Short mmCIF file of C-alpha atoms in Angstrom, two decimals:
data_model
loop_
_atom_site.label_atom_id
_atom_site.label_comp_id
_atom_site.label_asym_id
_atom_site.label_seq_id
_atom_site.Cartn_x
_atom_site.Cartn_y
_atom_site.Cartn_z
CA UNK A 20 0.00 0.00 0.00
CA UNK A 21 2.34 2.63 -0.70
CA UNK A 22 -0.34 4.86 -2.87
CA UNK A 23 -0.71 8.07 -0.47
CA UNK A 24 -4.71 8.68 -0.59
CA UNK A 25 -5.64 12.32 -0.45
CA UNK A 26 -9.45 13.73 0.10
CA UNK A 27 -10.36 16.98 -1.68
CA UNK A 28 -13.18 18.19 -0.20
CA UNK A 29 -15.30 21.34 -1.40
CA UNK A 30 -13.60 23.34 1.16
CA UNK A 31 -10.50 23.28 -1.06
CA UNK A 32 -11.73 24.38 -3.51
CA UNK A 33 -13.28 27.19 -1.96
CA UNK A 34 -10.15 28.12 -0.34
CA UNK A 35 -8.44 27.12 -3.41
CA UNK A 36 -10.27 30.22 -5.42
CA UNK A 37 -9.49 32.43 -2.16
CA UNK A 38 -6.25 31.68 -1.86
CA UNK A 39 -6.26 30.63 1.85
CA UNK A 40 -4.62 27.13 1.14
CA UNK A 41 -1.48 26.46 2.36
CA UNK A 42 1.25 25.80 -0.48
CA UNK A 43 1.75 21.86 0.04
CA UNK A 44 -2.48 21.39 -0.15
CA UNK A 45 -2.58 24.21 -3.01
CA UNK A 46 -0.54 22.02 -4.94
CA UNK A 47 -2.51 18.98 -4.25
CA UNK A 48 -5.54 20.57 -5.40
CA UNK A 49 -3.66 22.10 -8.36
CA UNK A 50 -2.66 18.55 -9.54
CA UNK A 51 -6.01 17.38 -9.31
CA UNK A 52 -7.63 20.23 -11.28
CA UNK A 53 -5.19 19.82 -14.08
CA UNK A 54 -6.68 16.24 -14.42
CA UNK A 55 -9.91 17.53 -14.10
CA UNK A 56 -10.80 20.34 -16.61
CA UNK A 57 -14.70 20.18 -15.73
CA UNK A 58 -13.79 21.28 -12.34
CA UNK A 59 -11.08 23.10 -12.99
CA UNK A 60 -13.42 25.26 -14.75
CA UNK A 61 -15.46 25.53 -11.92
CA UNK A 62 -12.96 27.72 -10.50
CA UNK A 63 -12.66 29.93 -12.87
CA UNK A 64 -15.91 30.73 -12.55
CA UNK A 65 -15.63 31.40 -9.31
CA UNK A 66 -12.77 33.39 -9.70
CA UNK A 67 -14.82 35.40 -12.29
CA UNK A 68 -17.47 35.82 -10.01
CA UNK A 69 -15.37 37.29 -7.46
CA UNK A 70 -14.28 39.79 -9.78
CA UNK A 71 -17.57 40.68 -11.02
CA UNK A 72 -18.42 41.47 -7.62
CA UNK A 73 -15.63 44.38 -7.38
CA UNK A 74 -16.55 45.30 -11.25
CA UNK A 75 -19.91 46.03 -10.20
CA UNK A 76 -19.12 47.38 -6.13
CA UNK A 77 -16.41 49.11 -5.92
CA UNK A 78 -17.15 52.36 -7.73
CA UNK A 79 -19.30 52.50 -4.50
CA UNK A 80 -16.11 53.21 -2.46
CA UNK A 81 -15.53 56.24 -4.74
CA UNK A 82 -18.47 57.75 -4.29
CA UNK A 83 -18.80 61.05 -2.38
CA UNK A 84 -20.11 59.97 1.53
CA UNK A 85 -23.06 61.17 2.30
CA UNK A 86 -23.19 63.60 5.18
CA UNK A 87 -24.95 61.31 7.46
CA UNK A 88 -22.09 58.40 6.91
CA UNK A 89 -19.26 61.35 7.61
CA UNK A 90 -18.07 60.87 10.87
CA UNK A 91 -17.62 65.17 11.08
CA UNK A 92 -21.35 64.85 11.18
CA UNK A 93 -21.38 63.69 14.32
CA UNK A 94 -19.00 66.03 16.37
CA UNK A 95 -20.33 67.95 18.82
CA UNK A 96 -18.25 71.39 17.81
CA UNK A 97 -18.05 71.53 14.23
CA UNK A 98 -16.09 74.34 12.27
CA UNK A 99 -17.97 76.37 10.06
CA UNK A 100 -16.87 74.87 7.21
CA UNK A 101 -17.76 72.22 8.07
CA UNK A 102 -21.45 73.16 8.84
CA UNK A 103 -21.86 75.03 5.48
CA UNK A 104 -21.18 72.64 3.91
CA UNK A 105 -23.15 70.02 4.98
CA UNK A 106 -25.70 72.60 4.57
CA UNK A 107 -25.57 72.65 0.82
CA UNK A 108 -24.57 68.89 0.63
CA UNK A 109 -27.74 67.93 -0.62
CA UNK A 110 -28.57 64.30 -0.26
CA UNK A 111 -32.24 62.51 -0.99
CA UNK A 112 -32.70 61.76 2.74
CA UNK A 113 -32.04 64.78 3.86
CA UNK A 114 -33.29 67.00 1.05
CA UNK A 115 -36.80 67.28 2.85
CA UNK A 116 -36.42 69.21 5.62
CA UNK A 117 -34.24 71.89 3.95
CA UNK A 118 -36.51 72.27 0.50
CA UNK A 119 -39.62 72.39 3.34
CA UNK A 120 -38.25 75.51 4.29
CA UNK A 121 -37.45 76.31 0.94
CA UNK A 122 -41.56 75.52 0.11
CA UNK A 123 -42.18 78.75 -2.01
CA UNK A 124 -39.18 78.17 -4.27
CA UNK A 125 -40.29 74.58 -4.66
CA UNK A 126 -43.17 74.69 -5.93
CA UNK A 127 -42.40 78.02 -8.09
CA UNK A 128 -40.39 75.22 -10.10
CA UNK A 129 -42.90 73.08 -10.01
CA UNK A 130 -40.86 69.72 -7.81
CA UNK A 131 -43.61 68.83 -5.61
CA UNK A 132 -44.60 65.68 -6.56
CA UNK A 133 -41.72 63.66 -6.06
CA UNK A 134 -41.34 64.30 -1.93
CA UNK A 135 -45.02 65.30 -1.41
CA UNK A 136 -45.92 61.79 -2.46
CA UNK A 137 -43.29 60.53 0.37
CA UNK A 138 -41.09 59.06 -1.35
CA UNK A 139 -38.26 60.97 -1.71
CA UNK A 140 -35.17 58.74 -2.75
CA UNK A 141 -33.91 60.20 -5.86
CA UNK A 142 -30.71 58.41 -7.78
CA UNK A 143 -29.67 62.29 -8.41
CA UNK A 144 -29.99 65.08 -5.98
CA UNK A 145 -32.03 67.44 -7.16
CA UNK A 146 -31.48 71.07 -7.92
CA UNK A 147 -33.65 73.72 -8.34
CA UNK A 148 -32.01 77.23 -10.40
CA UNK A 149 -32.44 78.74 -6.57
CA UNK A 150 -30.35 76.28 -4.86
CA UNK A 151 -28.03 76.00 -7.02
CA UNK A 152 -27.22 79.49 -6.83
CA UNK A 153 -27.44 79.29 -2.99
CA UNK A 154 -24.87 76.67 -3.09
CA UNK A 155 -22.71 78.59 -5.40
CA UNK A 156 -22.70 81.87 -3.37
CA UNK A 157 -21.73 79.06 -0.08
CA UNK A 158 -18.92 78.11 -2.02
CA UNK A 159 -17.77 80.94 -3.00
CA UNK A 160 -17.63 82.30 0.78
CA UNK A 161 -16.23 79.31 1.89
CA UNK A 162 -13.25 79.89 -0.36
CA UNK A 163 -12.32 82.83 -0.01
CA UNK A 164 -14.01 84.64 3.32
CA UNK A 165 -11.32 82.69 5.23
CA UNK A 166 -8.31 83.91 3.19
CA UNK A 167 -5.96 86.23 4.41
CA UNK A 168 -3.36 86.67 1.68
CA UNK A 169 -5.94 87.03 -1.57
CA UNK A 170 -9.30 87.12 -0.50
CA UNK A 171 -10.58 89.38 -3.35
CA UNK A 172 -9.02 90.44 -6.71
CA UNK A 173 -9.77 94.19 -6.60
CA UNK A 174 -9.36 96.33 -3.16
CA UNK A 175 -11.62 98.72 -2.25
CA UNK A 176 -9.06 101.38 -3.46
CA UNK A 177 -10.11 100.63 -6.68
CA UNK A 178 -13.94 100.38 -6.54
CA UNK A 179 -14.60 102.38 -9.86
CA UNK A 180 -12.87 99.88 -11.83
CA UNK A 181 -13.96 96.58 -9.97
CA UNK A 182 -17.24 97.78 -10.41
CA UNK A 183 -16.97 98.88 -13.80
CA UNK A 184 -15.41 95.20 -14.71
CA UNK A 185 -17.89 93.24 -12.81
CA UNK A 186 -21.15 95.54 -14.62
CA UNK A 187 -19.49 94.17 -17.78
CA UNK A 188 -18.90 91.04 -16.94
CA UNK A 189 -22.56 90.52 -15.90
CA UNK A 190 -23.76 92.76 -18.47
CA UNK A 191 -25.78 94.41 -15.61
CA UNK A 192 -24.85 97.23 -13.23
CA UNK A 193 -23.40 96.56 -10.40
CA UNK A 194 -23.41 98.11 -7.13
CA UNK A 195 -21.02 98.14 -3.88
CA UNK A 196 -23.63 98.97 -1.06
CA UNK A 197 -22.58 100.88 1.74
CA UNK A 198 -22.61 98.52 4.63
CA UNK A 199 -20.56 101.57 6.97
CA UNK A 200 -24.02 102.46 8.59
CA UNK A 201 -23.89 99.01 10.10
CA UNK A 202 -20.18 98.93 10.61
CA UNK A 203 -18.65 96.68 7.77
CA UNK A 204 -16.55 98.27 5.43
CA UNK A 205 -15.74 97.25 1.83
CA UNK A 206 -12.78 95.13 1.29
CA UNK A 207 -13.24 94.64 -2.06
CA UNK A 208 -14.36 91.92 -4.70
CA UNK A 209 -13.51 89.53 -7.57
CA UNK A 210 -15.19 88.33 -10.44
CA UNK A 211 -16.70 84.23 -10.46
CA UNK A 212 -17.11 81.57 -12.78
CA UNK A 213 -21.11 80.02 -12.17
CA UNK A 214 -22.04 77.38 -14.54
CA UNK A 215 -22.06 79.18 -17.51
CA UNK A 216 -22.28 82.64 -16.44
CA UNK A 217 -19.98 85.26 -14.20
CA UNK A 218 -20.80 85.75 -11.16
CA UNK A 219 -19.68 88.63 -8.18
CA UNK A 220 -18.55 88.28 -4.81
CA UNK A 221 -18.43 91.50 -2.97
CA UNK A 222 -16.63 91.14 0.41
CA UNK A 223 -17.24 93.24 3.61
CA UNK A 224 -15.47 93.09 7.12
CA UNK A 225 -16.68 94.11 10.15
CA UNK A 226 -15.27 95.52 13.35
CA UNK A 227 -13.72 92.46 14.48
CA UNK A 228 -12.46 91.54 11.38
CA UNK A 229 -15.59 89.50 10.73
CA UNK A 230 -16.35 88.98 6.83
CA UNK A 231 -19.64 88.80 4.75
CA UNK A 232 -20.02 88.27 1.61
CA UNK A 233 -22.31 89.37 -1.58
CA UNK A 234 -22.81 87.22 -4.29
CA UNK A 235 -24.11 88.07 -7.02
CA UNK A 236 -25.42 86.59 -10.44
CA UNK A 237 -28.34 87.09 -13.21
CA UNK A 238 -31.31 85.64 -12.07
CA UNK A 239 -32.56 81.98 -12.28
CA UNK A 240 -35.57 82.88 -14.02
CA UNK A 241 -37.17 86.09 -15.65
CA UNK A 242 -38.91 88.77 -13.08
CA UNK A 243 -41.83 88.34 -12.48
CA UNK A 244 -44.00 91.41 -12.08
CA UNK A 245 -45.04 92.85 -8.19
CA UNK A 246 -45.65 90.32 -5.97
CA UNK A 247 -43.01 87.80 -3.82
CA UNK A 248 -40.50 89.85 -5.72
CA UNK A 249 -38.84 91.13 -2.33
CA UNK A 250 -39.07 87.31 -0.79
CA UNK A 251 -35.72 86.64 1.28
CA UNK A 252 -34.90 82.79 1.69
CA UNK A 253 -32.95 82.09 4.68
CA UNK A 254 -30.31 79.64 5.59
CA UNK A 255 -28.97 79.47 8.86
CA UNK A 256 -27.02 76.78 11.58
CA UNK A 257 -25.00 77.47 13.69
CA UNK A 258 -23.48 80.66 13.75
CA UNK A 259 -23.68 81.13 10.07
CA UNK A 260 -26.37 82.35 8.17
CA UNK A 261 -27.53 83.36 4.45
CA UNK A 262 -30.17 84.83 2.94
CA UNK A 263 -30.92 85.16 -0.92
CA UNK A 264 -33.17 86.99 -3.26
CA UNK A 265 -33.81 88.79 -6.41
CA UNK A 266 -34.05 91.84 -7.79
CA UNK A 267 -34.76 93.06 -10.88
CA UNK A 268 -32.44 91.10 -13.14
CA UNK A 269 -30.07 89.89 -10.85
CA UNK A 270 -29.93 87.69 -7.56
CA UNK A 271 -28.65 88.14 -4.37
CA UNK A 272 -26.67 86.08 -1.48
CA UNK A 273 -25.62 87.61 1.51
CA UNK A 274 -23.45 85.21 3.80
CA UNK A 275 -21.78 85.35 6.95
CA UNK A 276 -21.78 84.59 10.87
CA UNK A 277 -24.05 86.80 11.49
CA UNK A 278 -27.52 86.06 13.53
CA UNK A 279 -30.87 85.94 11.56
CA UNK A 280 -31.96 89.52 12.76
CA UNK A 281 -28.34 90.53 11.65
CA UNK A 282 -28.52 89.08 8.29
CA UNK A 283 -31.77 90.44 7.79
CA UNK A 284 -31.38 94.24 8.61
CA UNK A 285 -28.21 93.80 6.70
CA UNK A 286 -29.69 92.52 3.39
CA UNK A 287 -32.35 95.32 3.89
CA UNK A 288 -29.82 98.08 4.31
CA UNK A 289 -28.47 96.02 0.72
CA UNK A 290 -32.15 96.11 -0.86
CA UNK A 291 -32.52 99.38 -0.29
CA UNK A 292 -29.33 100.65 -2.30
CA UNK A 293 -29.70 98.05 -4.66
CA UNK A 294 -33.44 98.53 -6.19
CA UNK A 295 -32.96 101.72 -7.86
CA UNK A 296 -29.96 101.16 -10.41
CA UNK A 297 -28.39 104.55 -10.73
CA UNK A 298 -28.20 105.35 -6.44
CA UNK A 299 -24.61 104.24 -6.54
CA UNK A 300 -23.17 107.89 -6.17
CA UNK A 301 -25.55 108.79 -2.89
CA UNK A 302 -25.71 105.38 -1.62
CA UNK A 303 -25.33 106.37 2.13
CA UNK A 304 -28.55 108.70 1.69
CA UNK A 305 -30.71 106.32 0.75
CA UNK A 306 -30.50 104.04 4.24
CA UNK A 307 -33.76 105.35 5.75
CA UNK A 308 -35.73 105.10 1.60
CA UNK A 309 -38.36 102.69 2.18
CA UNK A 310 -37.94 99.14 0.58
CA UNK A 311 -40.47 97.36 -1.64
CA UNK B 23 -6.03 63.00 20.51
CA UNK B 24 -6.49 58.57 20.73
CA UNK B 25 -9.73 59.35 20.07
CA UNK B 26 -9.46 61.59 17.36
CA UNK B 27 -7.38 58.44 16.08
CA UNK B 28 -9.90 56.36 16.39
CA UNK B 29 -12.31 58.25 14.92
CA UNK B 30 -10.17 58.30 11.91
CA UNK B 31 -9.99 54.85 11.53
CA UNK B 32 -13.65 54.81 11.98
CA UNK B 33 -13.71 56.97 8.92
CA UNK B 34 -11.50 54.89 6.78
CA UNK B 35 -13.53 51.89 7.07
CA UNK B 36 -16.65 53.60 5.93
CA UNK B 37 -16.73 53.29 1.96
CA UNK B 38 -15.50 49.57 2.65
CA UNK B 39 -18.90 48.96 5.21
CA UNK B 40 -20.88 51.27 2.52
CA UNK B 41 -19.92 48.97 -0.57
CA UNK B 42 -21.09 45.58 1.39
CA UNK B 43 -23.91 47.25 2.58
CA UNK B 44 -24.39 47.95 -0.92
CA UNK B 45 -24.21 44.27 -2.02
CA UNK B 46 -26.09 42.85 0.99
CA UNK B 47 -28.83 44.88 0.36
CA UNK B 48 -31.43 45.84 -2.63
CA UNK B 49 -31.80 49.26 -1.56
CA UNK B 50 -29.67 51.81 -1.75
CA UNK B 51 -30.83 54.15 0.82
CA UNK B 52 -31.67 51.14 3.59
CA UNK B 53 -28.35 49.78 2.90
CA UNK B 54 -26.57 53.35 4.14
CA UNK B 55 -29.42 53.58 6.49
CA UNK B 56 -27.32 50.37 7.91
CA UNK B 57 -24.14 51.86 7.55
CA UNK B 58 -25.05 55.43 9.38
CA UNK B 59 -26.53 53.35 12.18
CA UNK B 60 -23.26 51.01 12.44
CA UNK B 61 -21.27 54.68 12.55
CA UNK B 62 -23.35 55.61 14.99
CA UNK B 63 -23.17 53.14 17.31
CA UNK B 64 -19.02 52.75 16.82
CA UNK B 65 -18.34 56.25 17.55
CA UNK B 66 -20.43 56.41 20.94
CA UNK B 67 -18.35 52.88 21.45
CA UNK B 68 -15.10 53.48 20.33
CA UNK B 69 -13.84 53.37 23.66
CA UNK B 70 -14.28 49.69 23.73
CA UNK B 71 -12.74 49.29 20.40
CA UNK B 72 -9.40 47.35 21.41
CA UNK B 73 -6.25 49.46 20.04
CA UNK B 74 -4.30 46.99 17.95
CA UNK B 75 -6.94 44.86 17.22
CA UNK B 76 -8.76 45.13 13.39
CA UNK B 77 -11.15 47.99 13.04
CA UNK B 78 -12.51 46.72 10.61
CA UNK B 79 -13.53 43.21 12.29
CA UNK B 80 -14.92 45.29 14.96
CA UNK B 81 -16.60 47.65 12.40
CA UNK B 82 -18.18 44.77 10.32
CA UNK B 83 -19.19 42.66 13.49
CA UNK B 84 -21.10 45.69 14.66
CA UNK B 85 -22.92 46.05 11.44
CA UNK B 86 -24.16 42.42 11.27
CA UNK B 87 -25.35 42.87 14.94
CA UNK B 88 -27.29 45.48 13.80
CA UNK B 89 -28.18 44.16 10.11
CA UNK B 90 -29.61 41.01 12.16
CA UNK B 91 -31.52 43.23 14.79
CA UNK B 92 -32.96 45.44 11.51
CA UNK B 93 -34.12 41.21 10.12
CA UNK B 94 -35.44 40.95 13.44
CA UNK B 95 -38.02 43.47 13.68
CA UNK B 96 -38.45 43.82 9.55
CA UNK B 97 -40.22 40.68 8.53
CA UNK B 98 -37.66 39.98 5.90
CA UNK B 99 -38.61 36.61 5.09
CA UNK B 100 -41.77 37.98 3.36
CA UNK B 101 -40.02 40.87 1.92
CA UNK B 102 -37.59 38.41 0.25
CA UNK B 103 -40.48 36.22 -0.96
CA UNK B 104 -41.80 39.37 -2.69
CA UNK B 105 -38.73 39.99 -4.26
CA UNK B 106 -38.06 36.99 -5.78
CA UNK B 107 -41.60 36.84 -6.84
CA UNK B 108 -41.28 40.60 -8.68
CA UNK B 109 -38.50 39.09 -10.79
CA UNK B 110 -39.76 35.85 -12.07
CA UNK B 111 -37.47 36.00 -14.71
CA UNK B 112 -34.49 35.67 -12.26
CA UNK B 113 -35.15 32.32 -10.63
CA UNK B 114 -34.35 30.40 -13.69
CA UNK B 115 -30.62 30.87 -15.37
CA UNK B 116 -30.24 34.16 -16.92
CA UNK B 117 -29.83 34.08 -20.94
CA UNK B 118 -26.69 32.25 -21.81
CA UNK B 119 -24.60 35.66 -22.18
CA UNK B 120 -21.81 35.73 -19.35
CA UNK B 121 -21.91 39.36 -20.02
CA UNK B 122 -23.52 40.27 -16.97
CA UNK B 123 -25.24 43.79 -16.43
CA UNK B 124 -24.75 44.97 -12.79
CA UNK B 125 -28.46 44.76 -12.10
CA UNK B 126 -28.24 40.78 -12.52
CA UNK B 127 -25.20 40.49 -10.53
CA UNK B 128 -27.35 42.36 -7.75
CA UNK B 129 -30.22 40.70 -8.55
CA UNK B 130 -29.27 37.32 -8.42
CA UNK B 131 -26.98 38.23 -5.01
CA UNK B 132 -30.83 39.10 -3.49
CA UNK B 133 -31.66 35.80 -4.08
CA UNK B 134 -29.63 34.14 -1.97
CA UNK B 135 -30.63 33.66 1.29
CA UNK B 136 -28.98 36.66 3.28
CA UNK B 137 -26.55 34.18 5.72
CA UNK B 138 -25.15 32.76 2.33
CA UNK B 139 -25.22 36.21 1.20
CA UNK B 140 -23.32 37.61 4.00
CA UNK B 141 -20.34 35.04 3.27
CA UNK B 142 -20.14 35.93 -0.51
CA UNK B 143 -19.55 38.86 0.07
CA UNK B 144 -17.55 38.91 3.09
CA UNK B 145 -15.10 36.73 1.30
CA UNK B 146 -16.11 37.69 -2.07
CA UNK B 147 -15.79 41.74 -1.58
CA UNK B 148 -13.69 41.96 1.39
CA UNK B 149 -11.42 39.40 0.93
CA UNK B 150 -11.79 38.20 4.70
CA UNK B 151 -10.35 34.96 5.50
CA UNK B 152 -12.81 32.50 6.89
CA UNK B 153 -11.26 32.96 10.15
CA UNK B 154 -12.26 36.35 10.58
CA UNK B 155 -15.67 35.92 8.50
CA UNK B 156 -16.53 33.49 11.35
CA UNK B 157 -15.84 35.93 13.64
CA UNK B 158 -17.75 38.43 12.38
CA UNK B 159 -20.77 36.42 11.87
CA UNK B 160 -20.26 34.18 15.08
CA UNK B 161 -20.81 31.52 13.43
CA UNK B 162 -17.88 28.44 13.65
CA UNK B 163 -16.02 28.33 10.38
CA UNK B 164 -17.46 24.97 9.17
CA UNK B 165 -20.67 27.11 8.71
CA UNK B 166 -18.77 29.66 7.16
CA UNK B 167 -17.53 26.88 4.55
CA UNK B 168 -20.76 25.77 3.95
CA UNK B 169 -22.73 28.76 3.31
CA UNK B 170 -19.57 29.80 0.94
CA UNK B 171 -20.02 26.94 -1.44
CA UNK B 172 -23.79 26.86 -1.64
CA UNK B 173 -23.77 30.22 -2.13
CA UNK B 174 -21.55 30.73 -4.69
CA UNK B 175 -23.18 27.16 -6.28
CA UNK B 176 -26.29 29.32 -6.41
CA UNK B 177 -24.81 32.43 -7.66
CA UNK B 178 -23.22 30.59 -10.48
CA UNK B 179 -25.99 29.11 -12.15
CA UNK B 180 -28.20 32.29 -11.44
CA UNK B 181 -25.76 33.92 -13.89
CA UNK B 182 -25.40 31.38 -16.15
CA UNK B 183 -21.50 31.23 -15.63
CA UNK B 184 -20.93 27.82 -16.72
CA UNK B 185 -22.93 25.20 -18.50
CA UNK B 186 -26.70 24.74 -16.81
CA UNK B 187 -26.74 21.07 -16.88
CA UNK B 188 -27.37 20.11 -13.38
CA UNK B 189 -23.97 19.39 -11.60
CA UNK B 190 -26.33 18.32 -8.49
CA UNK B 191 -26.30 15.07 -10.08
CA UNK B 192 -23.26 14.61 -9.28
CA UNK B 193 -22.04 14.87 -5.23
CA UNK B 194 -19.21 17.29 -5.36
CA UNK B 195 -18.13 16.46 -1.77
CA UNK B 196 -15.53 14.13 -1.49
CA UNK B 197 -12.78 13.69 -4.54
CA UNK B 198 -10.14 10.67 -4.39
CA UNK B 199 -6.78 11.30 -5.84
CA UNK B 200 -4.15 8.92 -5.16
#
């Protein structure tokens, strides 16, 4: 009897196709497939199978986390950053309670069927002209309203001529309100790719060195004549707020850490010097004019 | 800052947890519904996470618990029945093609039952060794051996890999060399 007898059982093979044999057994197993082609081919399908798993997975671990699987989500003292961004990090489980406050916009474009019906899983996030823009102007704070070295292209020493560029630009004039009255001062602005279009970003900085930011762009959609024309949407967590709107042809975003009464009588004092197109020269006068 | 490590390492692990979540489960938004819940619950326990030990081990042993609790209270046994019964087409062998379209791999990964599942892809996916899928799934590994070959069995003639002629008619179990 000197014929060694060795059992193959299934769990070769498995661990044959995994690799987890040791090398002695591997070749045992080895020897016997080459004998045995119908088995042998066995393998190979499993072995194609396994890669057809990471063909058909593994784009998922490329694919931008969600804020709820981001472990930042779930410190208790987030930077600001941080907390804008998640804000315009829309995702289809939590689009519904920021487009709820967001109601009037929504159904002005005419998206209400998809989350009134409750089901609100979308394989795209969805974005309406108005949040897009709001996401833009986020952005664009978040980029530069922290920067110390180059936070805008043009100082306010040369107003006339970032003003001048920007009105071009957006082939609309374009104003610098006077935010002195409520103690932020101009520090100057630059000129933004959006989509397709240019966009502004006016920057301001208060007392304590605090920055805000106006963004601004051509409307998402034509004016519409009188009413809602004057409607502010607000954004706020945190410390940090925003609050956009249009007028006339162009849209506004004000952004900064500012409280919601702050943010409003600031985009007021804004409005005001804003709705007539030619105030620029006597800006400060017009503070008390009456909006709407 | 160990727990700002830790937390770290919690991060890393979470596009590996989101892509078997992915693969264990149909849907999309239930599947990171899992994986939030199994972030959750190992950042408010990462003080018992053992430094030294494998994070992701830990990680993926937390989201079964929790996958099994979700079974638990979901009746998934009907859910699955419905599934298989929306896709008639899918419990016989898909066309002859090999070339397989995402959706079938998917598809025919629902229909196995979710322990065989669970191995698949643990192996499969993570490239675990059965060791450490035992551990996971607290099972011993004999089970884990098991499940393995009747689930990939299952998988392969659900996508047609090889020819459909019934190899149950022949017992696969033992083979004598000499």
């Amino acid at each position: 009897m000197n014929t060694r007898v060795t059992t193959i059982d299934e769990d070769d093979f498995q661990a044959f196709v995994d690799g987890q044999l040791p090398p002695e057994r591997c070749r045992t197993v080895m020897a016997y497939l080459a004998a045995t082609p119908e088995e042998s081919e066995r393998m190979s399908e499993y072995h194609r199978m396994g890669e057809d798993l990471h063909r058909v997975f593994d784009e998922v671990l490329y694919e931008p986390l969600p804020k709820r699987l981001r472990v930042e989500t779930y410190r208790k003292n987030r930077s600001i950053a941080e907390r804008l961004r998640d804000w315009f990090d829309f995702e289809p489980t939590t689009l519904m309670p920021r487009l709820t406050g967001l109601a009037g916009v929504v159904l002005a474009s005419g998206l209400t069927g998809w989350w009134l019906g409750g089901e609100y899983r979308l394989a795209e996030p969805i974005e309406t002209p108005a949040i897009s823009f709001a996401r833009q102007a986020a952005q664009a704070h978040l980029l530069f309203a922290p920067d110390l070295r180059h936070p805008v292209e043009f100082g306010a020493d040369q107003e006339d001529s970032l003003l001048l560029w920007l009105s071009e630009r957006l082939a609309q004039p374009v104003h610098a309100p006077s935010l002195q009255a409520i103690g932020f001062v101009l520090v100057g602005g630059r000129l933004l790719p959006a989509a397709d279009q240019a966009a502004a970003q006016l920057m301001y900085e208060g007392p304590d060195a605090r920055r805000i930011t106006l963004y601004i762009r051509q409307r998402w959609s034509t004016p519409l004549s009188g009413a809602g024309e004057k409607n502010v949407s607000y954004f706020g967590e945190g410390g940090l707020s925003m609050v956009y709107w249009t007028e006339g042809p162009l849209a506004y975003a004000l952004i900064g850490e500012l409280d919601r009464e702050q943010l409003f009588a600031t985009a007021k004092t804004i409005q005001e010097q804003v709705e007539t197109p030619t105030i620029a020269p006597a800006a400060e006068q017009t503070a008390d004019k009456n909006a709407t | 800052m160990g727990g700002s490590e830790t937390e770290r390492m919690i991060a890393e692990q979470i596009p590996r947890l989101r892509r078997y979540a992915r693969a264990l489960m149909s849907d999309p938004v239930r599947a990171d519904d899992l994986v939030q819940d199994t972030l959750v619950r190992a950042l408010s326990r990462s003080h018992l996470w053992q430094p030294g030990t494998d994070i992701r081990a830990w990680m993926f042993t937390i989201l079964h618990n929790i996958h099994v609790n979700h079974q638990r209270q979901r009746y998934v046994r009907a859910e699955h029945q419905e599934l298989v019964d929306d896709q008639p087409e899918m419990a016989t062998p898909a066309s002859q093609e090999h070339n397989l379209e995402v959706r079938d791999l998917a598809r025919a990964l629902q229909q196995l039952p979710d322990p065989q599942r669970q191995v698949v892809l643990l192996v499969g996916l993570e490239g675990m060794n059965y060791k450490k899928v035992a551990a996971v799934l607290e099972i011993p590994v004999g089970t884990v051996m098991s499940r393995l070959h009747r689930g990939r069995e299952t998988l392969r003639r659900l996508m047609a890999y090889g020819p459909t002629t019934s190899r149950a008619e022949r017992d696969p179990k033992k083979h004598l060399i000499s």
